[in-house]
Amino acid sequence: MQGSDFSEAVRGATNAGGGFAQRLAAVESRIQAACEAAGRAREQVQLLAVSKFFPAEALAEAHAHGLRSFGESYIQEFAEKAAAVRQLAGVRVHLIGHLQSNKSRRAAELFDCIHTVDSLKLLRRLDEQRGELGLSPLEIFLEVKLSSEESKQGAAPAEVPELVAAARQAKNLQLRGLMTMPPLADAAEEARPYFRQLREMAEREGLQELSMGMSDDLEVAIAEGATMVRVGTALFGRRQ
Ligand SMILES: *Cc1c(COP(=O)(O)O)cnc(C)c1O
């Protein structure tokens, strides 16, 4: 078998509930195929393993298979796993869930990178608090809201230049790029216009990194320039 036949077969195995190694191989082959199709090098796309709702043991298993970057959505949930997860050598933990300003101190303490910075107030608090903690600069992505869906968090596109300028001035933050969540859709293709808009916005702002693409639409995201795909279900299985 070759090419897409192969990934279809591996995806079939994934759905049948194979082990972590099989699911990782399937995700890896999808990322490789998408990079190849887009004429991009595999090294240009980082895999963030989204481990929310899975116990520390699941992260340890992923770590044993070589994964080092994990995405978590809830501060309280990760706080409970942190002691175990921080024993794993070289682990980097990213907050990808919405962050309320009143929880910023805990987030500044627990995470290496935050993908959901979406207001000046939050940005300034994280900068100040990371400084007070005496830790290395906190990596951040600015989350941009590109759809009109009520439920989606993120800064309005018009606010992005001001946020970028503030992030660049912040002593205790390191701005990596932009992040977005397209609206829920039946088909991955529907996410393409949002991914493209995010890339164009990053180009205008001189930013290199794009956190976009999940289990169902990572190919489209990579085609549109994603540098970090956030993959949960395809790696760990369905969340309870
Ligand atoms: C849960 C989550 C993901 C992973 O979604 P899957 O469809 O399980 O891959 C990615 N990004 C964010 C912001 C999430 O909350």
Coordinates of N, CA and C and ligand atoms in Angstrom, one line a residue:
M1 N 0.8 -1.2 0.0 CA 0.0 0.0 0.0 C 0.9 1.2 0.0
Q2 N 0.4 2.3 -0.6 CA 1.1 3.5 -0.5 C 0.2 4.7 -0.3
G3 N 0.8 5.8 -0.1 CA 0.1 7.1 0.0 C -1.2 7.1 0.8
S4 N -2.2 7.5 0.2 CA -3.5 7.7 0.9 C -4.1 6.4 1.3
D5 N -3.8 5.3 0.5 CA -4.3 4.0 0.9 C -3.8 3.6 2.3
F6 N -2.5 3.9 2.4 CA -1.9 3.6 3.7 C -2.5 4.4 4.9
S7 N -2.7 5.7 4.7 CA -3.2 6.5 5.8 C -4.7 6.1 6.1
E8 N -5.4 5.8 5.0 CA -6.8 5.3 5.2 C -6.8 4.0 6.1
A9 N -5.9 3.1 5.8 CA -5.8 1.9 6.5 C -5.4 2.1 8.0
V10 N -4.5 3.0 8.2 CA -4.1 3.3 9.6 C -5.2 4.0 10.3
R11 N -5.9 4.9 9.6 CA -7.0 5.6 10.2 C -8.1 4.5 10.6
G12 N -8.3 3.6 9.8 CA -9.3 2.5 10.1 C -8.9 1.8 11.4
A13 N -7.6 1.5 11.5 CA -7.1 0.8 12.7 C -7.3 1.7 13.9
T14 N -7.1 3.0 13.7 CA -7.3 4.0 14.8 C -8.8 3.9 15.3
N15 N -9.7 3.9 14.4 CA -11.1 3.9 14.8 C -11.5 2.6 15.5
A16 N -10.8 1.6 15.1 CA -11.0 0.3 15.7 C -10.5 0.2 17.1
G17 N -9.8 1.3 17.5 CA -9.3 1.4 18.9 C -8.0 0.8 19.2
G18 N -7.1 0.8 18.2 CA -5.7 0.3 18.4 C -5.0 1.1 19.5
G19 N -3.8 0.7 19.9 CA -3.1 1.3 21.0 C -2.5 2.7 20.6
F20 N -1.8 3.3 21.6 CA -1.3 4.6 21.4 C -0.3 4.6 20.2
A21 N 0.6 3.6 20.2 CA 1.6 3.6 19.1 C 1.0 3.7 17.7
Q22 N -0.1 2.9 17.6 CA -0.7 2.9 16.3 C -1.4 4.2 15.9
R23 N -2.0 4.8 17.0 CA -2.7 6.1 16.7 C -1.6 7.2 16.4
L24 N -0.5 7.1 17.1 CA 0.6 8.1 16.9 C 1.1 7.9 15.5
A25 N 1.3 6.7 15.0 CA 1.8 6.4 13.7 C 0.8 7.0 12.6
A26 N -0.5 6.8 12.9 CA -1.5 7.3 12.0 C -1.4 8.8 11.9
V27 N -1.3 9.5 13.0 CA -1.3 11.0 13.0 C 0.0 11.4 12.3
E28 N 1.1 10.8 12.7 CA 2.4 11.1 12.1 C 2.3 11.0 10.5
S29 N 1.7 9.9 10.1 CA 1.7 9.7 8.6 C 0.8 10.8 8.0
R30 N -0.3 11.2 8.7 CA -1.1 12.2 8.1 C -0.4 13.6 8.0
I31 N 0.4 13.9 9.1 CA 1.2 15.1 9.1 C 2.2 15.1 8.0
Q32 N 2.9 14.0 7.9 CA 3.9 13.9 6.8 C 3.3 14.0 5.4
A33 N 2.2 13.4 5.2 CA 1.5 13.5 3.9 C 1.1 14.9 3.6
A34 N 0.6 15.6 4.6 CA 0.1 16.9 4.4 C 1.3 17.9 4.2
C35 N 2.4 17.7 4.8 CA 3.6 18.5 4.6 C 4.1 18.3 3.2
E36 N 4.1 17.0 2.8 CA 4.6 16.7 1.4 C 3.7 17.4 0.4
A37 N 2.4 17.2 0.6 CA 1.4 17.8 -0.4 C 1.6 19.3 -0.5
A38 N 2.0 19.9 0.7 CA 2.1 21.4 0.7 C 3.5 21.9 0.4
G39 N 4.4 20.9 0.1 CA 5.8 21.3 -0.2 C 6.5 21.9 1.0
R40 N 6.1 21.4 2.2 CA 6.7 21.9 3.4 C 7.5 20.8 4.1
A41 N 8.5 21.2 4.8 CA 9.3 20.2 5.6 C 8.6 19.8 6.8
R42 N 8.7 18.5 7.1 CA 8.0 18.0 8.3 C 8.4 18.8 9.6
E43 N 9.6 19.3 9.6 CA 10.1 20.0 10.8 C 9.4 21.3 11.0
Q44 N 8.7 21.8 10.0 CA 8.0 23.1 10.1 C 6.7 23.0 10.9
V45 N 6.3 21.7 11.2 CA 5.0 21.6 11.9 C 5.2 20.8 13.2
Q46 N 4.9 21.4 14.3 CA 5.0 20.8 15.6 C 3.7 20.1 16.0
L47 N 3.8 18.9 16.6 CA 2.6 18.2 17.0 C 2.4 18.5 18.5
L48 N 1.3 19.1 18.9 CA 1.0 19.4 20.3 C -0.1 18.3 20.6
A49 N 0.3 17.5 21.6 CA -0.6 16.4 22.0 C -1.6 16.9 23.0
V50 N -2.9 17.0 22.7 CA -3.9 17.5 23.5 C -4.4 16.5 24.5
S51 N -4.0 16.6 25.8 CA -4.2 15.5 26.7 C -5.3 15.8 27.7
K52 N -6.2 16.8 27.5 CA -7.2 17.2 28.4 C -8.2 16.0 28.6
F53 N -8.6 15.8 29.8 CA -9.5 14.6 30.2 C -8.8 13.3 30.3
F54 N -7.5 13.3 30.0 CA -6.7 12.0 30.1 C -5.8 12.1 31.3
P55 N -5.6 11.0 32.0 CA -4.8 11.1 33.3 C -3.3 11.2 32.9
A56 N -2.5 11.5 34.0 CA -1.1 11.7 33.8 C -0.4 10.4 33.2
E57 N -1.0 9.3 33.4 CA -0.4 8.0 32.8 C -0.5 8.1 31.3
A58 N -1.5 8.7 30.8 CA -1.6 8.8 29.3 C -0.5 9.7 28.8
L59 N -0.2 10.7 29.5 CA 0.9 11.6 29.1 C 2.2 10.9 29.2
A60 N 2.3 10.1 30.2 CA 3.6 9.3 30.4 C 3.8 8.4 29.2
E61 N 2.7 7.8 28.8 CA 2.8 6.8 27.7 C 3.2 7.6 26.4
A62 N 2.6 8.7 26.2 CA 2.9 9.5 25.0 C 4.4 10.0 25.1
H63 N 4.8 10.3 26.3 CA 6.2 10.8 26.5 C 7.1 9.6 26.1
A64 N 6.8 8.4 26.5 CA 7.6 7.2 26.2 C 7.7 7.0 24.7
H65 N 6.7 7.5 24.0 CA 6.8 7.4 22.5 C 7.4 8.6 21.9
G66 N 8.0 9.5 22.7 CA 8.8 10.6 22.1 C 8.1 11.9 22.1
L67 N 6.8 12.0 22.6 CA 6.1 13.3 22.6 C 6.6 14.1 23.8
R68 N 6.7 15.4 23.6 CA 7.2 16.3 24.6 C 6.3 17.5 24.9
S69 N 5.5 17.8 23.9 CA 4.6 19.0 24.1 C 3.2 18.6 24.2
F70 N 2.5 19.1 25.3 CA 1.2 18.7 25.6 C 0.3 19.9 25.7
G71 N -1.0 19.8 25.3 CA -1.9 20.8 25.4 C -3.0 20.5 26.4
E72 N -3.3 21.4 27.3 CA -4.3 21.2 28.4 C -5.3 22.4 28.3
S73 N -6.6 22.1 28.6 CA -7.6 23.2 28.5 C -8.0 23.8 29.8
Y74 N -7.8 23.1 30.9 CA -8.4 23.5 32.2 C -7.3 23.6 33.2
I75 N -7.2 24.8 33.9 CA -6.1 25.0 34.9 C -6.2 24.0 36.0
Q76 N -7.5 23.8 36.5 CA -7.6 22.9 37.7 C -7.2 21.5 37.3
E77 N -7.7 21.1 36.2 CA -7.4 19.7 35.8 C -5.8 19.5 35.7
F78 N -5.2 20.5 35.0 CA -3.7 20.3 34.9 C -3.0 20.4 36.2
A79 N -3.5 21.3 37.1 CA -2.9 21.5 38.4 C -2.8 20.1 39.1
E80 N -3.9 19.3 39.0 CA -3.9 18.0 39.6 C -3.0 17.0 39.0
K81 N -2.6 17.2 37.8 CA -1.7 16.2 37.1 C -0.3 16.7 37.1
A82 N -0.1 18.0 37.4 CA 1.2 18.7 37.2 C 2.4 18.0 37.9
A83 N 2.2 17.5 39.1 CA 3.4 17.0 39.8 C 3.8 15.7 39.1
A84 N 2.9 14.9 38.6 CA 3.3 13.7 37.9 C 3.9 14.0 36.5
V85 N 3.3 15.0 35.8 CA 3.7 15.3 34.5 C 5.1 16.0 34.5
R86 N 5.3 16.8 35.5 CA 6.6 17.5 35.5 C 7.8 16.6 35.8
Q87 N 7.5 15.3 36.2 CA 8.6 14.4 36.3 C 9.1 13.9 35.0
L88 N 8.3 14.0 33.9 CA 8.7 13.6 32.6 C 9.7 14.5 32.0
A89 N 10.9 14.0 31.6 CA 12.0 14.9 31.2 C 11.6 15.7 29.9
G90 N 11.9 17.0 30.0 CA 11.7 17.8 28.7 C 10.3 18.2 28.3
V91 N 9.4 17.9 29.2 CA 8.0 18.2 28.9 C 7.7 19.7 28.9
R92 N 6.9 20.1 27.9 CA 6.4 21.5 27.8 C 4.9 21.5 27.8
V93 N 4.3 22.2 28.6 CA 2.8 22.2 28.7 C 2.2 23.5 28.2
H94 N 1.3 23.4 27.3 CA 0.6 24.6 26.7 C -0.8 24.7 27.2
L95 N -1.3 25.8 27.6 CA -2.7 26.0 27.9 C -3.4 26.4 26.6
I96 N -4.4 25.6 26.2 CA -5.1 26.0 25.0 C -6.6 26.3 25.2
G97 N -7.0 26.2 26.5 CA -8.4 26.6 26.8 C -8.5 28.1 27.2
H98 N -9.7 28.6 27.2 CA -9.9 30.0 27.6 C -9.4 30.3 29.0
L99 N -8.8 31.4 29.1 CA -8.2 31.9 30.4 C -8.9 33.1 30.9
Q100 N -9.5 33.1 32.0 CA -10.1 34.2 32.7 C -9.0 35.0 33.4
S101 N -9.1 36.3 33.4 CA -8.0 37.2 34.0 C -7.8 36.8 35.4
N102 N -8.8 36.4 36.2 CA -8.7 36.2 37.6 C -7.9 34.9 37.9
K103 N -7.7 34.1 36.8 CA -6.9 32.8 37.0 C -5.5 33.0 36.4
S104 N -5.1 34.2 36.0 CA -3.9 34.3 35.2 C -2.6 34.0 36.0
R105 N -2.7 34.3 37.3 CA -1.4 34.0 38.1 C -1.1 32.5 38.1
R106 N -2.2 31.7 38.4 CA -2.0 30.3 38.4 C -1.5 29.8 37.0
A107 N -2.1 30.3 36.0 CA -1.7 29.9 34.6 C -0.2 30.3 34.4
A108 N 0.2 31.5 34.8 CA 1.6 32.0 34.6 C 2.6 31.1 35.3
E109 N 2.1 30.4 36.3 CA 2.9 29.6 37.2 C 3.0 28.1 36.6
L110 N 1.9 27.7 36.1 CA 1.8 26.2 35.7 C 2.2 25.9 34.3
F111 N 2.1 26.9 33.4 CA 2.3 26.6 31.9 C 3.6 27.2 31.3
D112 N 4.1 26.6 30.3 CA 5.2 27.1 29.5 C 4.8 28.0 28.4
C113 N 3.6 27.8 27.9 CA 3.1 28.5 26.8 C 1.5 28.6 26.9
I114 N 1.0 29.8 26.6 CA -0.4 30.0 26.6 C -0.9 30.5 25.2
H115 N -1.9 29.7 24.7 CA -2.4 29.9 23.3 C -3.6 30.9 23.2
T116 N -4.1 31.3 24.4 CA -5.4 31.9 24.4 C -5.4 33.3 25.0
V117 N -4.3 34.0 24.7 CA -4.2 35.4 25.2 C -5.1 36.3 24.2
D118 N -6.1 36.9 24.7 CA -7.0 37.6 23.8 C -7.5 39.0 24.3
S119 N -6.8 39.5 25.3 CA -7.1 40.9 25.7 C -5.8 41.5 26.2
L120 N -5.8 42.9 26.2 CA -4.7 43.6 26.8 C -4.6 43.4 28.3
K121 N -5.7 43.3 28.9 CA -5.8 43.2 30.4 C -5.1 41.8 30.7
L122 N -5.5 40.8 30.0 CA -4.9 39.5 30.3 C -3.4 39.5 30.0
L123 N -3.0 40.0 28.9 CA -1.6 40.1 28.5 C -0.8 40.8 29.6
R124 N -1.3 41.9 30.0 CA -0.5 42.7 31.0 C -0.4 42.0 32.4
R125 N -1.5 41.3 32.7 CA -1.4 40.6 34.0 C -0.4 39.4 33.9
L126 N -0.5 38.7 32.8 CA 0.5 37.6 32.6 C 1.9 38.1 32.7
D127 N 2.2 39.2 32.0 CA 3.5 39.7 32.0 C 4.0 40.1 33.4
E128 N 3.2 40.8 34.1 CA 3.5 41.2 35.5 C 3.7 40.0 36.4
Q129 N 2.8 39.0 36.3 CA 2.8 37.9 37.2 C 4.0 37.0 36.9
R130 N 4.2 36.8 35.6 CA 5.4 35.9 35.3 C 6.7 36.5 35.8
G131 N 6.8 37.8 35.7 CA 7.9 38.5 36.3 C 8.0 38.3 37.8
E132 N 6.9 38.5 38.5 CA 6.9 38.3 39.9 C 7.3 36.9 40.3
L133 N 7.0 35.9 39.5 CA 7.3 34.5 39.8 C 8.8 34.3 39.5
G134 N 9.5 35.2 38.8 CA 10.9 35.0 38.6 C 11.2 33.9 37.6
L135 N 10.2 33.6 36.7 CA 10.4 32.5 35.8 C 10.9 33.1 34.4
S136 N 11.3 32.2 33.5 CA 11.7 32.6 32.2 C 10.5 33.1 31.5
P137 N 10.7 34.0 30.4 CA 9.5 34.6 29.8 C 8.5 33.5 29.4
L138 N 7.2 33.8 29.5 CA 6.1 32.9 29.2 C 5.9 33.1 27.7
E139 N 5.9 31.9 27.0 CA 5.5 32.0 25.6 C 4.0 32.2 25.4
I140 N 3.7 33.0 24.4 CA 2.2 33.2 24.2 C 1.9 33.2 22.7
F141 N 0.6 32.8 22.4 CA 0.0 33.0 21.1 C -1.2 33.9 21.4
L142 N -1.5 34.8 20.5 CA -2.7 35.6 20.6 C -3.8 34.8 19.9
E143 N -4.9 34.6 20.6 CA -6.1 34.0 20.0 C -7.0 35.0 19.3
V144 N -7.3 34.7 18.1 CA -8.1 35.6 17.2 C -9.4 34.9 16.9
K145 N -10.4 35.7 17.1 CA -11.8 35.2 16.7 C -12.1 35.7 15.3
L146 N -12.2 34.7 14.4 CA -12.4 35.0 13.0 C -13.8 34.7 12.6
S147 N -14.6 34.0 13.4 CA -16.0 33.7 13.0 C -16.9 34.5 13.9
S148 N -18.2 34.6 13.5 CA -19.1 35.4 14.3 C -19.9 34.5 15.3
E149 N -19.4 33.2 15.4 CA -20.1 32.4 16.5 C -20.0 33.0 17.8
E150 N -21.1 33.1 18.5 CA -21.2 33.7 19.8 C -20.2 33.1 20.8
S151 N -20.1 31.8 20.8 CA -19.4 31.1 21.8 C -17.9 31.1 21.8
K152 N -17.4 31.5 20.6 CA -15.9 31.5 20.5 C -15.2 32.7 21.2
Q153 N -14.1 32.3 21.9 CA -13.3 33.3 22.5 C -12.3 33.9 21.5
G154 N -11.6 34.9 21.9 CA -10.6 35.4 21.0 C -10.7 36.9 20.8
A155 N -9.6 37.5 20.4 CA -9.6 39.0 20.2 C -10.2 39.2 18.8
A156 N -10.8 40.3 18.6 CA -11.3 40.7 17.3 C -10.1 41.1 16.4
P157 N -10.2 40.8 15.1 CA -9.1 41.1 14.2 C -8.5 42.5 14.3
A158 N -9.4 43.5 14.6 CA -9.0 44.9 14.7 C -8.2 45.1 15.9
E159 N -8.3 44.3 16.9 CA -7.5 44.5 18.1 C -6.1 43.9 18.0
V160 N -5.9 43.1 17.0 CA -4.6 42.3 16.9 C -3.3 43.2 16.9
P161 N -3.3 44.2 16.0 CA -2.1 45.0 16.0 C -1.7 45.6 17.4
E162 N -2.6 46.1 18.1 CA -2.4 46.6 19.4 C -1.8 45.5 20.4
L163 N -2.4 44.3 20.3 CA -2.0 43.2 21.2 C -0.6 42.8 20.8
V164 N -0.3 42.8 19.5 CA 1.0 42.4 19.0 C 2.1 43.3 19.6
A165 N 1.7 44.6 19.5 CA 2.7 45.7 19.9 C 2.9 45.5 21.4
A166 N 1.9 45.3 22.2 CA 2.0 45.2 23.6 C 2.8 43.9 24.0
A167 N 2.5 42.8 23.3 CA 3.3 41.6 23.6 C 4.8 41.7 23.3
R168 N 5.1 42.5 22.2 CA 6.5 42.7 21.9 C 7.2 43.5 22.9
Q169 N 6.5 44.4 23.6 CA 7.1 45.2 24.6 C 7.2 44.5 26.0
A170 N 6.4 43.5 26.2 CA 6.3 42.9 27.5 C 7.6 42.1 27.8
K171 N 8.2 42.4 28.9 CA 9.5 41.9 29.3 C 9.5 40.4 29.6
N172 N 8.3 40.0 30.1 CA 8.2 38.6 30.6 C 7.4 37.7 29.7
L173 N 7.1 38.2 28.5 CA 6.4 37.4 27.6 C 7.2 37.2 26.3
Q174 N 7.0 36.1 25.6 CA 7.7 35.9 24.3 C 6.6 35.5 23.3
L175 N 6.3 36.5 22.4 CA 5.2 36.3 21.5 C 5.6 35.3 20.4
R176 N 4.9 34.2 20.2 CA 5.2 33.2 19.2 C 4.4 33.4 17.9
G177 N 3.1 33.7 18.1 CA 2.3 33.8 16.9 C 0.8 33.9 17.2
L178 N 0.0 33.5 16.3 CA -1.5 33.6 16.4 C -2.1 32.2 16.5
M179 N -3.3 32.2 17.1 CA -4.0 30.9 17.3 C -5.5 31.2 16.9
T180 N -6.1 30.2 16.3 CA -7.6 30.3 16.1 C -8.3 29.0 16.2
M181 N -9.6 29.1 16.5 CA -10.5 27.9 16.5 C -11.6 28.2 15.5
P182 N -11.6 27.5 14.4 CA -12.7 27.8 13.4 C -14.0 27.2 14.0
P183 N -15.2 27.7 13.5 CA -16.4 27.1 14.0 C -16.5 25.6 13.8
L184 N -17.3 25.0 14.6 CA -17.5 23.5 14.4 C -18.1 23.3 13.0
A185 N -17.6 22.3 12.3 CA -18.1 22.1 11.0 C -18.2 20.6 10.7
D186 N -18.9 20.3 9.6 CA -19.0 18.9 9.2 C -17.9 18.4 8.4
A187 N -17.3 19.4 7.7 CA -16.2 19.1 6.7 C -15.0 19.9 7.0
A188 N -13.8 19.3 7.0 CA -12.6 20.0 7.3 C -12.4 21.2 6.4
E189 N -12.8 21.1 5.1 CA -12.6 22.2 4.1 C -13.2 23.5 4.6
E190 N -14.3 23.4 5.4 CA -15.0 24.6 5.9 C -14.1 25.4 6.7
A191 N -13.0 24.8 7.3 CA -12.1 25.6 8.2 C -11.1 26.4 7.4
R192 N -10.9 26.1 6.1 CA -9.9 26.7 5.3 C -9.9 28.2 5.3
P193 N -11.0 28.9 5.0 CA -11.0 30.3 5.0 C -10.5 30.9 6.3
Y194 N -10.8 30.3 7.4 CA -10.3 30.8 8.7 C -8.8 30.7 8.9
F195 N -8.3 29.5 8.5 CA -6.9 29.2 8.6 C -6.1 30.2 7.7
R196 N -6.7 30.4 6.5 CA -6.0 31.3 5.6 C -6.0 32.8 6.1
Q197 N -7.1 33.2 6.7 CA -7.2 34.6 7.3 C -6.1 34.7 8.4
L198 N -6.0 33.7 9.2 CA -5.0 33.7 10.3 C -3.6 33.9 9.7
R199 N -3.3 33.1 8.7 CA -2.0 33.2 8.1 C -1.7 34.6 7.5
E200 N -2.7 35.1 6.8 CA -2.5 36.5 6.2 C -2.3 37.5 7.3
M201 N -3.0 37.4 8.4 CA -2.9 38.3 9.5 C -1.5 38.2 10.2
A202 N -1.0 37.0 10.3 CA 0.4 36.7 10.9 C 1.4 37.3 10.0
E203 N 1.2 37.2 8.7 CA 2.2 37.8 7.7 C 2.2 39.3 7.8
R204 N 1.0 39.9 7.9 CA 1.0 41.4 8.1 C 1.7 41.8 9.4
E205 N 1.6 41.0 10.4 CA 2.2 41.4 11.7 C 3.6 40.9 11.9
G206 N 4.2 40.2 10.9 CA 5.5 39.7 11.0 C 5.7 38.6 12.0
L207 N 4.7 37.8 12.1 CA 4.7 36.7 13.1 C 4.9 35.3 12.4
Q208 N 5.7 34.5 13.0 CA 6.1 33.2 12.3 C 5.2 32.1 12.6
E209 N 4.6 32.0 13.7 CA 3.9 30.8 14.1 C 2.4 30.8 14.1
L210 N 1.8 29.7 13.7 CA 0.4 29.6 13.6 C -0.1 28.3 14.3
S211 N -0.8 28.5 15.4 CA -1.4 27.3 16.1 C -2.8 27.1 15.6
M212 N -3.0 26.1 14.7 CA -4.3 25.9 14.1 C -4.3 24.5 13.5
G213 N -5.5 23.9 13.6 CA -5.7 22.5 13.1 C -5.8 21.6 14.2
M214 N -6.8 20.6 14.2 CA -7.0 19.7 15.2 C -7.2 18.3 14.5
S215 N -7.7 17.3 15.3 CA -7.8 16.0 14.7 C -8.5 15.9 13.4
D216 N -9.5 16.6 13.2 CA -10.3 16.5 12.0 C -9.9 17.3 10.8
D217 N -9.1 18.3 11.1 CA -8.8 19.3 10.0 C -7.3 19.6 9.9
L218 N -6.4 18.8 10.4 CA -5.0 19.1 10.4 C -4.4 19.2 9.0
E219 N -4.9 18.5 8.1 CA -4.4 18.5 6.7 C -4.6 19.9 6.1
V220 N -5.9 20.4 6.3 CA -6.2 21.7 5.7 C -5.3 22.8 6.4
A221 N -5.2 22.7 7.8 CA -4.4 23.7 8.5 C -2.9 23.7 8.0
I222 N -2.4 22.5 7.8 CA -1.0 22.4 7.3 C -0.9 23.0 5.9
A223 N -1.8 22.7 5.1 CA -1.8 23.3 3.7 C -1.9 24.8 3.8
E224 N -2.5 25.4 4.8 CA -2.6 26.8 5.0 C -1.5 27.4 5.9
G225 N -0.6 26.6 6.3 CA 0.6 27.2 6.9 C 0.7 26.9 8.4
A226 N -0.1 26.1 9.0 CA 0.0 25.8 10.4 C 1.5 25.4 10.8
T227 N 2.0 25.9 11.9 CA 3.3 25.5 12.4 C 3.1 24.6 13.7
M228 N 1.9 24.6 14.2 CA 1.6 23.8 15.4 C 0.1 23.3 15.2
V229 N 0.0 21.9 15.2 CA -1.4 21.4 15.2 C -1.7 20.8 16.5
R230 N -2.9 21.0 17.0 CA -3.3 20.6 18.4 C -4.2 19.4 18.2
V231 N -3.6 18.2 18.5 CA -4.3 17.0 18.2 C -4.6 16.2 19.5
G232 N -5.9 16.0 19.8 CA -6.3 15.2 20.9 C -6.9 13.9 20.6
T233 N -8.1 13.8 20.1 CA -8.8 12.6 19.8 C -8.1 11.6 19.0
A234 N -7.4 12.1 17.9 CA -6.7 11.1 17.0 C -5.5 10.5 17.7
L235 N -5.0 11.1 18.8 CA -3.9 10.5 19.5 C -4.3 9.6 20.7
F236 N -5.3 10.2 21.5 CA -5.6 9.6 22.8 C -6.9 8.8 22.8
G237 N -7.7 9.0 21.7 CA -9.0 8.4 21.6 C -10.1 9.4 22.1
R238 N -11.3 8.9 22.1 CA -12.4 9.8 22.5 C -12.4 10.2 23.9
R239 N -12.7 11.4 24.2 CA -12.7 11.9 25.6 C -14.1 11.5 26.2
Q240 N -14.0 11.1 27.5 CA -15.3 10.7 28.2 C -16.0 12.0 28.6
Ligands
LIG1 C1 -9.7 19.9 22.7 C2 -9.0 20.9 21.8 C3 -8.2 20.4 20.7 C4 -8.1 19.0 20.3 O1 -9.2 18.6 19.6 P1 -9.4 17.2 18.9 O2 -10.5 17.3 18.0 O3 -9.6 16.2 20.0 O4 -8.1 16.9 18.2 C5 -7.5 21.4 20.0 N1 -7.6 22.7 20.3 C6 -8.3 23.1 21.4 C7 -8.4 24.6 21.7 C8 -9.1 22.2 22.1 O5 -9.8 22.7 23.1

